[in-house]
PDB file of C-alpha atoms and ligand atoms in Angstrom:
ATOM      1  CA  UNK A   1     245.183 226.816  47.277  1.00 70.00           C
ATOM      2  CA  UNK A   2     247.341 226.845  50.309  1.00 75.00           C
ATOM      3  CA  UNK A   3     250.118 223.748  50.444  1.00 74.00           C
ATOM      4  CA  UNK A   4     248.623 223.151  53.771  1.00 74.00           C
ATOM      5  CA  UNK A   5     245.234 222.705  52.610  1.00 82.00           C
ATOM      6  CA  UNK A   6     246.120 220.960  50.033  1.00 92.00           C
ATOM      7  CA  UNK A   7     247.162 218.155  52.494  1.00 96.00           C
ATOM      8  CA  UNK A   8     243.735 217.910  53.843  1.00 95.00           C
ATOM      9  CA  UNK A   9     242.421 217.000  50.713  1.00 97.00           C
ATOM     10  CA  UNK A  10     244.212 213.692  51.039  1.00 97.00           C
ATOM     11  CA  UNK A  11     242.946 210.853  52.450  1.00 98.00           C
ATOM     12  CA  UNK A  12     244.708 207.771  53.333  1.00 98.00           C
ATOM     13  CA  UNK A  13     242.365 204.637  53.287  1.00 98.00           C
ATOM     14  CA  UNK A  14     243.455 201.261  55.003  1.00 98.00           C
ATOM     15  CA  UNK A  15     241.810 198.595  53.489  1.00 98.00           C
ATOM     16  CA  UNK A  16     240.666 195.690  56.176  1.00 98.00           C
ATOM     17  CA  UNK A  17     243.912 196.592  58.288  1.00 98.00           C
ATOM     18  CA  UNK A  18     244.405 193.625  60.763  1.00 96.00           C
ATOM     19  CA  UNK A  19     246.508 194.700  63.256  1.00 97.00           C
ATOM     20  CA  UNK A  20     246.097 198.001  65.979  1.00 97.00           C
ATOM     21  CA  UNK A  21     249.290 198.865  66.292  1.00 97.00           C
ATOM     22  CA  UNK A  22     249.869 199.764  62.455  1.00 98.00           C
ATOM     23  CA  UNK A  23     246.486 201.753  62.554  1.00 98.00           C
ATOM     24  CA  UNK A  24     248.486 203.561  65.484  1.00 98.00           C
ATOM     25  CA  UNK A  25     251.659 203.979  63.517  1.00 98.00           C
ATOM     26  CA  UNK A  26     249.922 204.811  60.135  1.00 98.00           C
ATOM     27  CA  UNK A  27     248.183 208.078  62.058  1.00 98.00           C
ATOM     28  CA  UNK A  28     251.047 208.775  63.847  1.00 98.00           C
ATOM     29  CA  UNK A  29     253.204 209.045  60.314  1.00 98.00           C
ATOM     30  CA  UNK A  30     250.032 211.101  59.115  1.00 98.00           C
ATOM     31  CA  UNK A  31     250.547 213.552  61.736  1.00 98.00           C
ATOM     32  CA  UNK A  32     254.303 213.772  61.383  1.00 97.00           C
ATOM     33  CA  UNK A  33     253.851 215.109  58.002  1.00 97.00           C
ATOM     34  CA  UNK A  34     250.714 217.242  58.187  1.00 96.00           C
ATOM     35  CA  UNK A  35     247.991 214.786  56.825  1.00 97.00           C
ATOM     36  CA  UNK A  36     244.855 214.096  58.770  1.00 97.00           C
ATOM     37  CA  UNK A  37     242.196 212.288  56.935  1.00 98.00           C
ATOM     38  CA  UNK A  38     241.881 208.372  57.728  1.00 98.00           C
ATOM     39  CA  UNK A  39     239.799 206.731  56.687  1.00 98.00           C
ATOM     40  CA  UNK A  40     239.323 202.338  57.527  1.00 98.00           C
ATOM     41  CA  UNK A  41     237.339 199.904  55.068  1.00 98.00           C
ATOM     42  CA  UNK A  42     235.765 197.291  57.708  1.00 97.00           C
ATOM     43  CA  UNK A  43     239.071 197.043  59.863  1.00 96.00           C
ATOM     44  CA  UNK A  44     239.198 194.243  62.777  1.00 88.00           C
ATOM     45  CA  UNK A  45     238.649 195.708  66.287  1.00 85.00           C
ATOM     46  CA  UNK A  46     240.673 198.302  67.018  1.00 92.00           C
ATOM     47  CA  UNK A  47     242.454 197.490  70.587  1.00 94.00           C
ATOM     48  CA  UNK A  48     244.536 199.901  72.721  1.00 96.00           C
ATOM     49  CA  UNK A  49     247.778 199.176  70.990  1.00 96.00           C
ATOM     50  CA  UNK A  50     246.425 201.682  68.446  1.00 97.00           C
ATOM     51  CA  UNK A  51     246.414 204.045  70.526  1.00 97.00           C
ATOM     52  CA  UNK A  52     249.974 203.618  72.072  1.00 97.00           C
ATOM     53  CA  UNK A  53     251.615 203.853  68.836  1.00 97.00           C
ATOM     54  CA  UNK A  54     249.402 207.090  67.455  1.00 97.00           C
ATOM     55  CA  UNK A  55     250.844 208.423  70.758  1.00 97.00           C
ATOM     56  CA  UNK A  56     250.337 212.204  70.071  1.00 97.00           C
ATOM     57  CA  UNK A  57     248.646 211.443  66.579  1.00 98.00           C
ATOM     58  CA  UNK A  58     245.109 209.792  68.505  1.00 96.00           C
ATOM     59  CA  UNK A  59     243.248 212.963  67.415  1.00 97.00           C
ATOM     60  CA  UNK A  60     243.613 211.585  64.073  1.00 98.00           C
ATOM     61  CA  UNK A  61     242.320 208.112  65.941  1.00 97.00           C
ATOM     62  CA  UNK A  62     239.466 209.572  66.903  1.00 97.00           C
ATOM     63  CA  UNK A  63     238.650 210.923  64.168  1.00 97.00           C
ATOM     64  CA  UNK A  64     239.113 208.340  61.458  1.00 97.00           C
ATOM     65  CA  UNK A  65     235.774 207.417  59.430  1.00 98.00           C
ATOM     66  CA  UNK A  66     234.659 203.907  58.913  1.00 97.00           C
ATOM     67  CA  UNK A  67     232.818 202.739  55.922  1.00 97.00           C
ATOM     68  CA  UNK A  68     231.793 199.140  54.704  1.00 97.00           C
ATOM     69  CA  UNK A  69     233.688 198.871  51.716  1.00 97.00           C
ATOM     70  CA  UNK A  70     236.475 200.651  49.561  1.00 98.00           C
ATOM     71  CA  UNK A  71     233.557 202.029  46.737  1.00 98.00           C
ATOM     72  CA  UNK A  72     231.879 203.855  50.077  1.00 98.00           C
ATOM     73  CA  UNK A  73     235.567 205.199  51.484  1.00 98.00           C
ATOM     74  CA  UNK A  74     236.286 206.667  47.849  1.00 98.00           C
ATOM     75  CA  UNK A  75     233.223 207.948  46.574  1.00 97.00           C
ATOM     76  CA  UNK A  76     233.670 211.662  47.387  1.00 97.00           C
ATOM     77  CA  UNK A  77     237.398 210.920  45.180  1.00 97.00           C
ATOM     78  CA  UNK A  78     238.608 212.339  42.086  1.00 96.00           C
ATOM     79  CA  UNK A  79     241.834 210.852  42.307  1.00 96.00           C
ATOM     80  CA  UNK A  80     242.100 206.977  43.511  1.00 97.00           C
ATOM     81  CA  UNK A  81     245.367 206.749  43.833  1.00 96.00           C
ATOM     82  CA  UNK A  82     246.493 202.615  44.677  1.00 97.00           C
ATOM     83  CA  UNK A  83     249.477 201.347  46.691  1.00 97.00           C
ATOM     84  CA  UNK A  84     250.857 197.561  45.921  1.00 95.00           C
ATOM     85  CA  UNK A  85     254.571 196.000  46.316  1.00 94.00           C
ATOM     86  CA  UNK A  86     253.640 193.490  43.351  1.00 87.00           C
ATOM     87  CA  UNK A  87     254.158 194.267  39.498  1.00 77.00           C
ATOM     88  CA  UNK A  88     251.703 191.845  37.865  1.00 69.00           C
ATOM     89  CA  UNK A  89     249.829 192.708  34.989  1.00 55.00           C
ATOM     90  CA  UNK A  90     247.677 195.432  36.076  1.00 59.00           C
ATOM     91  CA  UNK A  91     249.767 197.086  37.595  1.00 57.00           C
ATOM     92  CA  UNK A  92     253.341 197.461  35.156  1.00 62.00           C
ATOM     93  CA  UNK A  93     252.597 200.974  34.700  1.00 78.00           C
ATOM     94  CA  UNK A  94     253.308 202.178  38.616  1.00 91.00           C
ATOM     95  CA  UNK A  95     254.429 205.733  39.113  1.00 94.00           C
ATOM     96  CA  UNK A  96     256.982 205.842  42.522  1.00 95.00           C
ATOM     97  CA  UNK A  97     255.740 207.494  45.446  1.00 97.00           C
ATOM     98  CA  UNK A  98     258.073 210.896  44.109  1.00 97.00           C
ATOM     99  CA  UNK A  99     256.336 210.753  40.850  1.00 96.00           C
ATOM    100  CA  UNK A 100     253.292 210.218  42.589  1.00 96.00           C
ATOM    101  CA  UNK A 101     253.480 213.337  45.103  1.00 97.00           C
ATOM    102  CA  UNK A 102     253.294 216.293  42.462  1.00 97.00           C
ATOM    103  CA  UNK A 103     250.428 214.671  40.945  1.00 96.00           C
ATOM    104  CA  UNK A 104     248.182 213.886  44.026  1.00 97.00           C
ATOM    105  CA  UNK A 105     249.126 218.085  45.047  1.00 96.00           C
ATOM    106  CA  UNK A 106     248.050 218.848  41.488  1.00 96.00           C
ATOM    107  CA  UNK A 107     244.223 216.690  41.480  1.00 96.00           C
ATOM    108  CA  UNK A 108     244.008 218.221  45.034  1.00 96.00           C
ATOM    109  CA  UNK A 109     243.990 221.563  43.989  1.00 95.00           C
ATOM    110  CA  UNK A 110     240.118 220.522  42.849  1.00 94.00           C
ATOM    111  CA  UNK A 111     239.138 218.068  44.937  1.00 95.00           C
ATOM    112  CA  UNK A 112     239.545 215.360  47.354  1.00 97.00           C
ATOM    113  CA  UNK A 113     242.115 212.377  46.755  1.00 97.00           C
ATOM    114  CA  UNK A 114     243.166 209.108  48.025  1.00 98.00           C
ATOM    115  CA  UNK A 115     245.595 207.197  48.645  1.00 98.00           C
ATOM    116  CA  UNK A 116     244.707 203.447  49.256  1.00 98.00           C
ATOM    117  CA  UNK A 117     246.347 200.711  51.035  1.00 98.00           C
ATOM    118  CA  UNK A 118     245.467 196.931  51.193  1.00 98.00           C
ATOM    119  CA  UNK A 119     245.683 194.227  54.026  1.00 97.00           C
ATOM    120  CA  UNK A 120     249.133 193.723  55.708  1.00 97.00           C
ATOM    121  CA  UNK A 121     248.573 189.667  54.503  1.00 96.00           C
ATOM    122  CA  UNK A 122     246.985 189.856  51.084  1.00 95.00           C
ATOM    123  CA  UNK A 123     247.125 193.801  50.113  1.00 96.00           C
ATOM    124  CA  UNK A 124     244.140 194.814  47.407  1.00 96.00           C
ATOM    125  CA  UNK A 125     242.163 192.485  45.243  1.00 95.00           C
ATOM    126  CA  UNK A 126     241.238 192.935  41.728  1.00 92.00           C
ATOM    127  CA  UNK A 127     238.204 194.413  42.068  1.00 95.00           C
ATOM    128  CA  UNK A 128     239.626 197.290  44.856  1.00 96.00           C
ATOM    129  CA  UNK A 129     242.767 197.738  42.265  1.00 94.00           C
ATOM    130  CA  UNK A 130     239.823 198.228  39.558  1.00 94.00           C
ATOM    131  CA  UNK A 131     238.438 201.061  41.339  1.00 96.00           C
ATOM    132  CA  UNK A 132     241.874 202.690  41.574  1.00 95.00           C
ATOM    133  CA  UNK A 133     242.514 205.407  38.422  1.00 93.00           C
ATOM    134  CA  UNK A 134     246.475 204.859  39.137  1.00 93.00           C
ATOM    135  CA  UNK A 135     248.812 202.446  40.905  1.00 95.00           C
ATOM    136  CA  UNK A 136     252.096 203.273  43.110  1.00 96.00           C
ATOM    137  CA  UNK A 137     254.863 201.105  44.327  1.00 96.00           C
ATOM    138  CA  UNK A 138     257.641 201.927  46.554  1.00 96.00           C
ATOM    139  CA  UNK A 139     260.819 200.571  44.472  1.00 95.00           C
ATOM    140  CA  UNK A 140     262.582 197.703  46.531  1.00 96.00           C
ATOM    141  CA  UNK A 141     264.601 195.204  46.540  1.00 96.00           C
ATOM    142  CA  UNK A 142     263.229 192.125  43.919  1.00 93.00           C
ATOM    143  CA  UNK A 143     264.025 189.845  47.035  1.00 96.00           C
ATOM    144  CA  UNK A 144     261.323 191.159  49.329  1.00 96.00           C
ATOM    145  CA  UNK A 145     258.937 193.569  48.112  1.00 95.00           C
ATOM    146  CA  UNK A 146     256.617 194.068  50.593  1.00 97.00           C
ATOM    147  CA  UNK A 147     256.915 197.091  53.268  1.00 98.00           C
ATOM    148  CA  UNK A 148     255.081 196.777  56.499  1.00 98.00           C
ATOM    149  CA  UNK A 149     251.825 198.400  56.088  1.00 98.00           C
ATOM    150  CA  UNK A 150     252.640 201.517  58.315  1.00 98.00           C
ATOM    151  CA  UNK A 151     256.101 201.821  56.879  1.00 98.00           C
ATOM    152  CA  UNK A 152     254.423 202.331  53.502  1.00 98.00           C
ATOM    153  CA  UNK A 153     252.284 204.965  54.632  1.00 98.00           C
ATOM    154  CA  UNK A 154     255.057 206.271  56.170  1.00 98.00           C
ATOM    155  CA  UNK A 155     257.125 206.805  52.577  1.00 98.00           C
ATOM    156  CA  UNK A 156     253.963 208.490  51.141  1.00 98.00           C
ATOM    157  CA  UNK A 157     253.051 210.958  53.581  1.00 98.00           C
ATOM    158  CA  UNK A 158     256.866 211.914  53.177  1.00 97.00           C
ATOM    159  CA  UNK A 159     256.971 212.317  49.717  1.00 97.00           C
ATOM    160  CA  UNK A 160     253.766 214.380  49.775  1.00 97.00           C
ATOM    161  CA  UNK A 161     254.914 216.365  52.345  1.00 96.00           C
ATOM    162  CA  UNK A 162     258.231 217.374  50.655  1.00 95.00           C
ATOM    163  CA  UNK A 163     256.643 217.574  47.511  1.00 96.00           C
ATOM    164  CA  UNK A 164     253.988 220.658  49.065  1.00 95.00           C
ATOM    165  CA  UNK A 165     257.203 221.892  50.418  1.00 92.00           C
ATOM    166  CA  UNK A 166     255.691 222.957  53.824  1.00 88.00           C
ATOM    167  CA  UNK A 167     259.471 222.116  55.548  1.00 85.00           C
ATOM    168  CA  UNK A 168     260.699 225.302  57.203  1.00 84.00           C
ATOM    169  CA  UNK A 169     264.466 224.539  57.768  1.00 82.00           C
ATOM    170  CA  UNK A 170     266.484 225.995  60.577  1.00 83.00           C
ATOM    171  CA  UNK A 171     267.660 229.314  59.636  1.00 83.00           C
ATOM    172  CA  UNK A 172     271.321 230.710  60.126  1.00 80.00           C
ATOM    173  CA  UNK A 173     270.773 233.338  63.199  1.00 84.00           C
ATOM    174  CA  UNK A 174     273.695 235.411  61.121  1.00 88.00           C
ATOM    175  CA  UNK A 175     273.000 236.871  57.486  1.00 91.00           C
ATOM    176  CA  UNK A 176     275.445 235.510  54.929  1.00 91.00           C
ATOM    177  CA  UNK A 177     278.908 237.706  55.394  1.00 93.00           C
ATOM    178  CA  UNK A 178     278.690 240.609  52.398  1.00 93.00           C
ATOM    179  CA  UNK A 179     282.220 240.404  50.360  1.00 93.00           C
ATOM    180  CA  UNK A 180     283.312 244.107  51.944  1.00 95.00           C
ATOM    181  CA  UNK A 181     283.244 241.936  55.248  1.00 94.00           C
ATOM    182  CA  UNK A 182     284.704 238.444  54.231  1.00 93.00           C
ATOM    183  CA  UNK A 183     287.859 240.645  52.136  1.00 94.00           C
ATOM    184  CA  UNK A 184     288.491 242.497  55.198  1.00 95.00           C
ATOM    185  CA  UNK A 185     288.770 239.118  57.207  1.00 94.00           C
ATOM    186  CA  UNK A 186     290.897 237.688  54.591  1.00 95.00           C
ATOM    187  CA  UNK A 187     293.161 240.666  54.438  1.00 95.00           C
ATOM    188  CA  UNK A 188     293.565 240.306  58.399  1.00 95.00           C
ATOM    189  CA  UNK A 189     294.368 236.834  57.946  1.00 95.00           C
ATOM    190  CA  UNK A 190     297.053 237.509  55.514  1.00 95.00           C
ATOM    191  CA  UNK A 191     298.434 240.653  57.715  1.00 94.00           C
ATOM    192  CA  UNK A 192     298.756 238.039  60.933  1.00 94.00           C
ATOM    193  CA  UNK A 193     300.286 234.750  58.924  1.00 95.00           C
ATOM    194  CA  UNK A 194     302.513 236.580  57.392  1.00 94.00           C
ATOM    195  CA  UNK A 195     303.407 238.636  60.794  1.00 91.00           C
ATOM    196  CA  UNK A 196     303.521 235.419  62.295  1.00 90.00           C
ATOM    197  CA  UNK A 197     305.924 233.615  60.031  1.00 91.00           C
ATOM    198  CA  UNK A 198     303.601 231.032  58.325  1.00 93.00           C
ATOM    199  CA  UNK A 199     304.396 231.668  54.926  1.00 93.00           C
ATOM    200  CA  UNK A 200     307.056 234.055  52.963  1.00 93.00           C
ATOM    201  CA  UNK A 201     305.606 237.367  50.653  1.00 94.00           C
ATOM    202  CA  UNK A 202     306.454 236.094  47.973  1.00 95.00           C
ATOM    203  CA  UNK A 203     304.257 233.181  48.619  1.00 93.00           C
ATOM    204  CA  UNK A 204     301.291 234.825  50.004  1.00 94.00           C
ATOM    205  CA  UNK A 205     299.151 234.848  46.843  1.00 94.00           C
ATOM    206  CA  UNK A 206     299.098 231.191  46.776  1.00 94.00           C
ATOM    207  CA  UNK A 207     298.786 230.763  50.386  1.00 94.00           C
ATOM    208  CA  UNK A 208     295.537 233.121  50.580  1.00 95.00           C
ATOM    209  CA  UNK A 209     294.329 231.391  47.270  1.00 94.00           C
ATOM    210  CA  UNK A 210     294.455 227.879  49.345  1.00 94.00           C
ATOM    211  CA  UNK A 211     292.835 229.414  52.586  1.00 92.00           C
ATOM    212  CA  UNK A 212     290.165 231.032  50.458  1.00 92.00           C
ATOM    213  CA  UNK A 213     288.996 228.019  48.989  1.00 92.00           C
ATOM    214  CA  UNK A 214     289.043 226.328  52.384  1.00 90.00           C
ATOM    215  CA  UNK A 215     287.301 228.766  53.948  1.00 84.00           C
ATOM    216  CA  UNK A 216     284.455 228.836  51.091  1.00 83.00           C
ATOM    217  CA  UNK A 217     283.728 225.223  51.885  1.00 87.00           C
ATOM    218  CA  UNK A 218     280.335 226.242  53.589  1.00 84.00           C
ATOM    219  CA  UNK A 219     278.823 230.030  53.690  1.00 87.00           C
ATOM    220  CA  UNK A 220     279.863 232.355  55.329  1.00 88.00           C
ATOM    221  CA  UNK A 221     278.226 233.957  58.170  1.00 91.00           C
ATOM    222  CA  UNK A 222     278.256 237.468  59.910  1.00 92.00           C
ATOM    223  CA  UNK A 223     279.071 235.621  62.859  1.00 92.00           C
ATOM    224  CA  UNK A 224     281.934 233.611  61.394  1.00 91.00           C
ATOM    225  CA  UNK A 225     283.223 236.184  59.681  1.00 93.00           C
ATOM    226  CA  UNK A 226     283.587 238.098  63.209  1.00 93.00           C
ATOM    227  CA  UNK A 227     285.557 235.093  64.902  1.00 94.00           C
ATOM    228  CA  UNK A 228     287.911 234.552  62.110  1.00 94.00           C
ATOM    229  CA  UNK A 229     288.696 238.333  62.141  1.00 94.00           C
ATOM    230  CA  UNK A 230     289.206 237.947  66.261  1.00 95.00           C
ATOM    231  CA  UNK A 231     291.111 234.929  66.019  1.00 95.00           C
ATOM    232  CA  UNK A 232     293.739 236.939  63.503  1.00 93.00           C
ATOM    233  CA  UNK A 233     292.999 239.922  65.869  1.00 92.00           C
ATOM    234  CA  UNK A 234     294.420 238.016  69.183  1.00 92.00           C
ATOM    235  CA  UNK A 235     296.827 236.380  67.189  1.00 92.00           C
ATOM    236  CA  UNK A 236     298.625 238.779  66.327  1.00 89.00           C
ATOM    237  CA  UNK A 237     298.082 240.683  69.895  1.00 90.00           C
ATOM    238  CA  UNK A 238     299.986 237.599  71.277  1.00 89.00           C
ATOM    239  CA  UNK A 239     302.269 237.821  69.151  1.00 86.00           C
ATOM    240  CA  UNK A 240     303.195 241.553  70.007  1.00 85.00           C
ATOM    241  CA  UNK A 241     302.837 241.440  73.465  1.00 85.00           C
ATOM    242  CA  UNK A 242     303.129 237.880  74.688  1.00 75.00           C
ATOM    243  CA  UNK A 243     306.414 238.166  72.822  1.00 64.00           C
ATOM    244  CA  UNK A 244     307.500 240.885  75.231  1.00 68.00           C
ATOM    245  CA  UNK A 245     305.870 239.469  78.373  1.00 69.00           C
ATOM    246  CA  UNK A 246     308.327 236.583  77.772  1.00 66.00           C
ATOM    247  CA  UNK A 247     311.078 238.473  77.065  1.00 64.00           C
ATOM    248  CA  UNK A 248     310.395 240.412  80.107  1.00 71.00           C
ATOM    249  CA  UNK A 249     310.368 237.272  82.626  1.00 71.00           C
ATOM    250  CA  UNK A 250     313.364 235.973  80.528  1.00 65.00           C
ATOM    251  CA  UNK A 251     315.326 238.901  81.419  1.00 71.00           C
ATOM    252  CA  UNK A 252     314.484 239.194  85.008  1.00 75.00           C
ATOM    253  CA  UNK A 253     314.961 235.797  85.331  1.00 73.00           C
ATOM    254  CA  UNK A 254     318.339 236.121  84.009  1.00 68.00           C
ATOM    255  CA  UNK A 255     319.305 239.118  85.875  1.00 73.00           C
ATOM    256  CA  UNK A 256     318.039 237.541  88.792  1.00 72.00           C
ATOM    257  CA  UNK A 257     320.568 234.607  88.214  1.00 69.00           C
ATOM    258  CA  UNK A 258     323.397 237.505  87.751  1.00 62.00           C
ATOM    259  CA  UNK A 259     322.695 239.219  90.955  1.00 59.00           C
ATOM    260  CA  UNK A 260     322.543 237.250  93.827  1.00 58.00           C
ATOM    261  CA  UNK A 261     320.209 238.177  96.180  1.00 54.00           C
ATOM    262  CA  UNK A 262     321.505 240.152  98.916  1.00 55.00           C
ATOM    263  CA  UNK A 263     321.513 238.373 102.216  1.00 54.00           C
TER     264      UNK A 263
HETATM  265  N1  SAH B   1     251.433 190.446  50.798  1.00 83.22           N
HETATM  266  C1  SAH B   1     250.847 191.659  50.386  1.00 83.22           C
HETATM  267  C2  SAH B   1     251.609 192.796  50.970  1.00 83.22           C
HETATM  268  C3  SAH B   1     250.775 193.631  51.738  1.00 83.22           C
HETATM  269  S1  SAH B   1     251.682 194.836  52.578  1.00 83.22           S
HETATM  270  C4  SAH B   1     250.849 191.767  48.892  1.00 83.22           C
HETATM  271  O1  SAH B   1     251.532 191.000  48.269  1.00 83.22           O
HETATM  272  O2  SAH B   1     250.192 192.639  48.336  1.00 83.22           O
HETATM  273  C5  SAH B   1     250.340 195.889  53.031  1.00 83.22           C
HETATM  274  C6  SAH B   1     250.169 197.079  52.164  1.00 83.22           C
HETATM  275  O3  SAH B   1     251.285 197.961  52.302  1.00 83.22           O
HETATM  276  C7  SAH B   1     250.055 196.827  50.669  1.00 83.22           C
HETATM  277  O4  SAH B   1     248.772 196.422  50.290  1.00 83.22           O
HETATM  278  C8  SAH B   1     250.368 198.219  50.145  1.00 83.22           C
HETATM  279  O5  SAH B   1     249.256 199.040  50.324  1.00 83.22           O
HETATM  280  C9  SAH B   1     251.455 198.669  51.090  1.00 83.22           C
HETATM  281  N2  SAH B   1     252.794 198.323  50.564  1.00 83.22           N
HETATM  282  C10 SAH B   1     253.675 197.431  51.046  1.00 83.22           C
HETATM  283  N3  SAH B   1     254.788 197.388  50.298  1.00 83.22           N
HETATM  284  C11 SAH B   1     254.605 198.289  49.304  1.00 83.22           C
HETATM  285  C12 SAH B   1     255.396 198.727  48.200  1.00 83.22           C
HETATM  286  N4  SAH B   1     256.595 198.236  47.936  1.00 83.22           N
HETATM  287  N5  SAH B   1     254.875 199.690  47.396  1.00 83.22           N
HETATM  288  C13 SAH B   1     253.667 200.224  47.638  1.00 83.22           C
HETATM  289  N6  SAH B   1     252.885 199.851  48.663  1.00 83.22           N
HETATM  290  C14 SAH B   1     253.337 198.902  49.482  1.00 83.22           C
END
């Protein structure tokens, strides 16, 4: 199955959330990382702060499902996966949110699977933990354990989302610089600092040794590889001609200081 779909078989259920505004934020994290199934066990009335922080998430608003209790929201689940911040008994054998991610992908492959959150003042009881087949915790600090509710969504839907690796990065505009091009640039280099005095023959190798492994910091590019060549290019232009422009406007200047213009 597609990463993508594999997304949609996750649902995030917030257990008797209290307060609007982390409904909002909780769908608006959702969307931000490609999840879209909420679902709320009996939450409070939802006001219009909920839908000020979804801000372009409220499709996922709209479409959240309600149900009457946590055995109803998970019912369709093969995987009931529970969030806490606390390590009592029950729950010492918590995977991490990045252990967690592979695992949900993997029971979503064949069916549906959630991922369960309790109230912002009292999380899950025993008997919603019970119905849970695994427990995760986000590590912390010991000194304050507790995440706000949305913020914990928030470090889920990331993992997931990295872990289904759906994240196109950026891509160079350039291909990566073959070696026939990246040699030619270095020999230029070497050419114009020696033409230009920076460093003796006989100290060349070393020199181009130190610029190499400079210049291999990053990859290179087409496209750097053609500036580097133009800077030696010009360079070494200036050096030519500039050289004898100077020269030039030295000598006239000096000639005109010799002959005294003619009244
Ligand atoms: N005082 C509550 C904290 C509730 S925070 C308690 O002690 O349980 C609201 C919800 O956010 C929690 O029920 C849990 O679903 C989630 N959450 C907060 N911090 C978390 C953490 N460190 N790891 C996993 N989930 C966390």
């Amino acid at each position: 199955m597609e990463s993508e779909s594999l997304l949609t078989n996750i649902r995030v259920v917030l257990v008797e959330p209290l307060y609007s505004g982390n409904i909002g934020s909780v769908c608006r994290a959702m969307a931000n990382m490609g999840l879209s199934d909420l679902t709320l066990v009996n939450p409070k009335q939802i006001r219009d702060e909920a839908r000020w922080m979804a801000c372009h998430a409220s499709d996922i608003l709209e479409n959240r499902t309600v149900c009457g209790s946590l055995a109803e929201a998970v019912g369709d689940c093969g995987a009931v996966m529970g969030t806490s911040a606390r390590d009592g008994l029950y729950r010492r054998h918590a995977l991490s949110p990045r252990e967690w991610a592979p695992r949900a992908l993997q029971s979503a492959q064949t069916g549906k699977v959630a991922l369960v959150f309790g109230r912002e003042d009292s999380g899950l009881n025993n008997e919603e933990l019970a119905l849970c087949t695994q427990i995760v915790r986000i590590p912390t600090t010991t000194a304050y354990r507790s995440l706000n509710l949305a913020q914990a969504v928030m470090v889920f839907c990331y993992e997931i989302f990295v872990a289904a690796d759906l994240y196109e990065p950026p891509r160079e505009k350039s291909e990566e610089a073959p070696a026939a091009l990246r040699e030619r640039m270095v020999a230029l280099w070497r050419a114009m600092l020696l033409n230009v005095g920076f460093m003796e023959p006989e100290k060349a190798d070393h020199m181009m040794f130190g610029l190499r492994r400079i210049f291999s910091r990053g990859a290179w590019t087409e496209d750097d590889v053609s500036i580097l060549m133009g800077v030696a290019r010009q360079v070494e232009w200036a050096v030519e001609n500039r050289g004898e422009e100077t020269l030039t406007k030295l000598e006239t200047e000096r000639n005109n200081e010799r002959i005294p213009a003619q009244p």
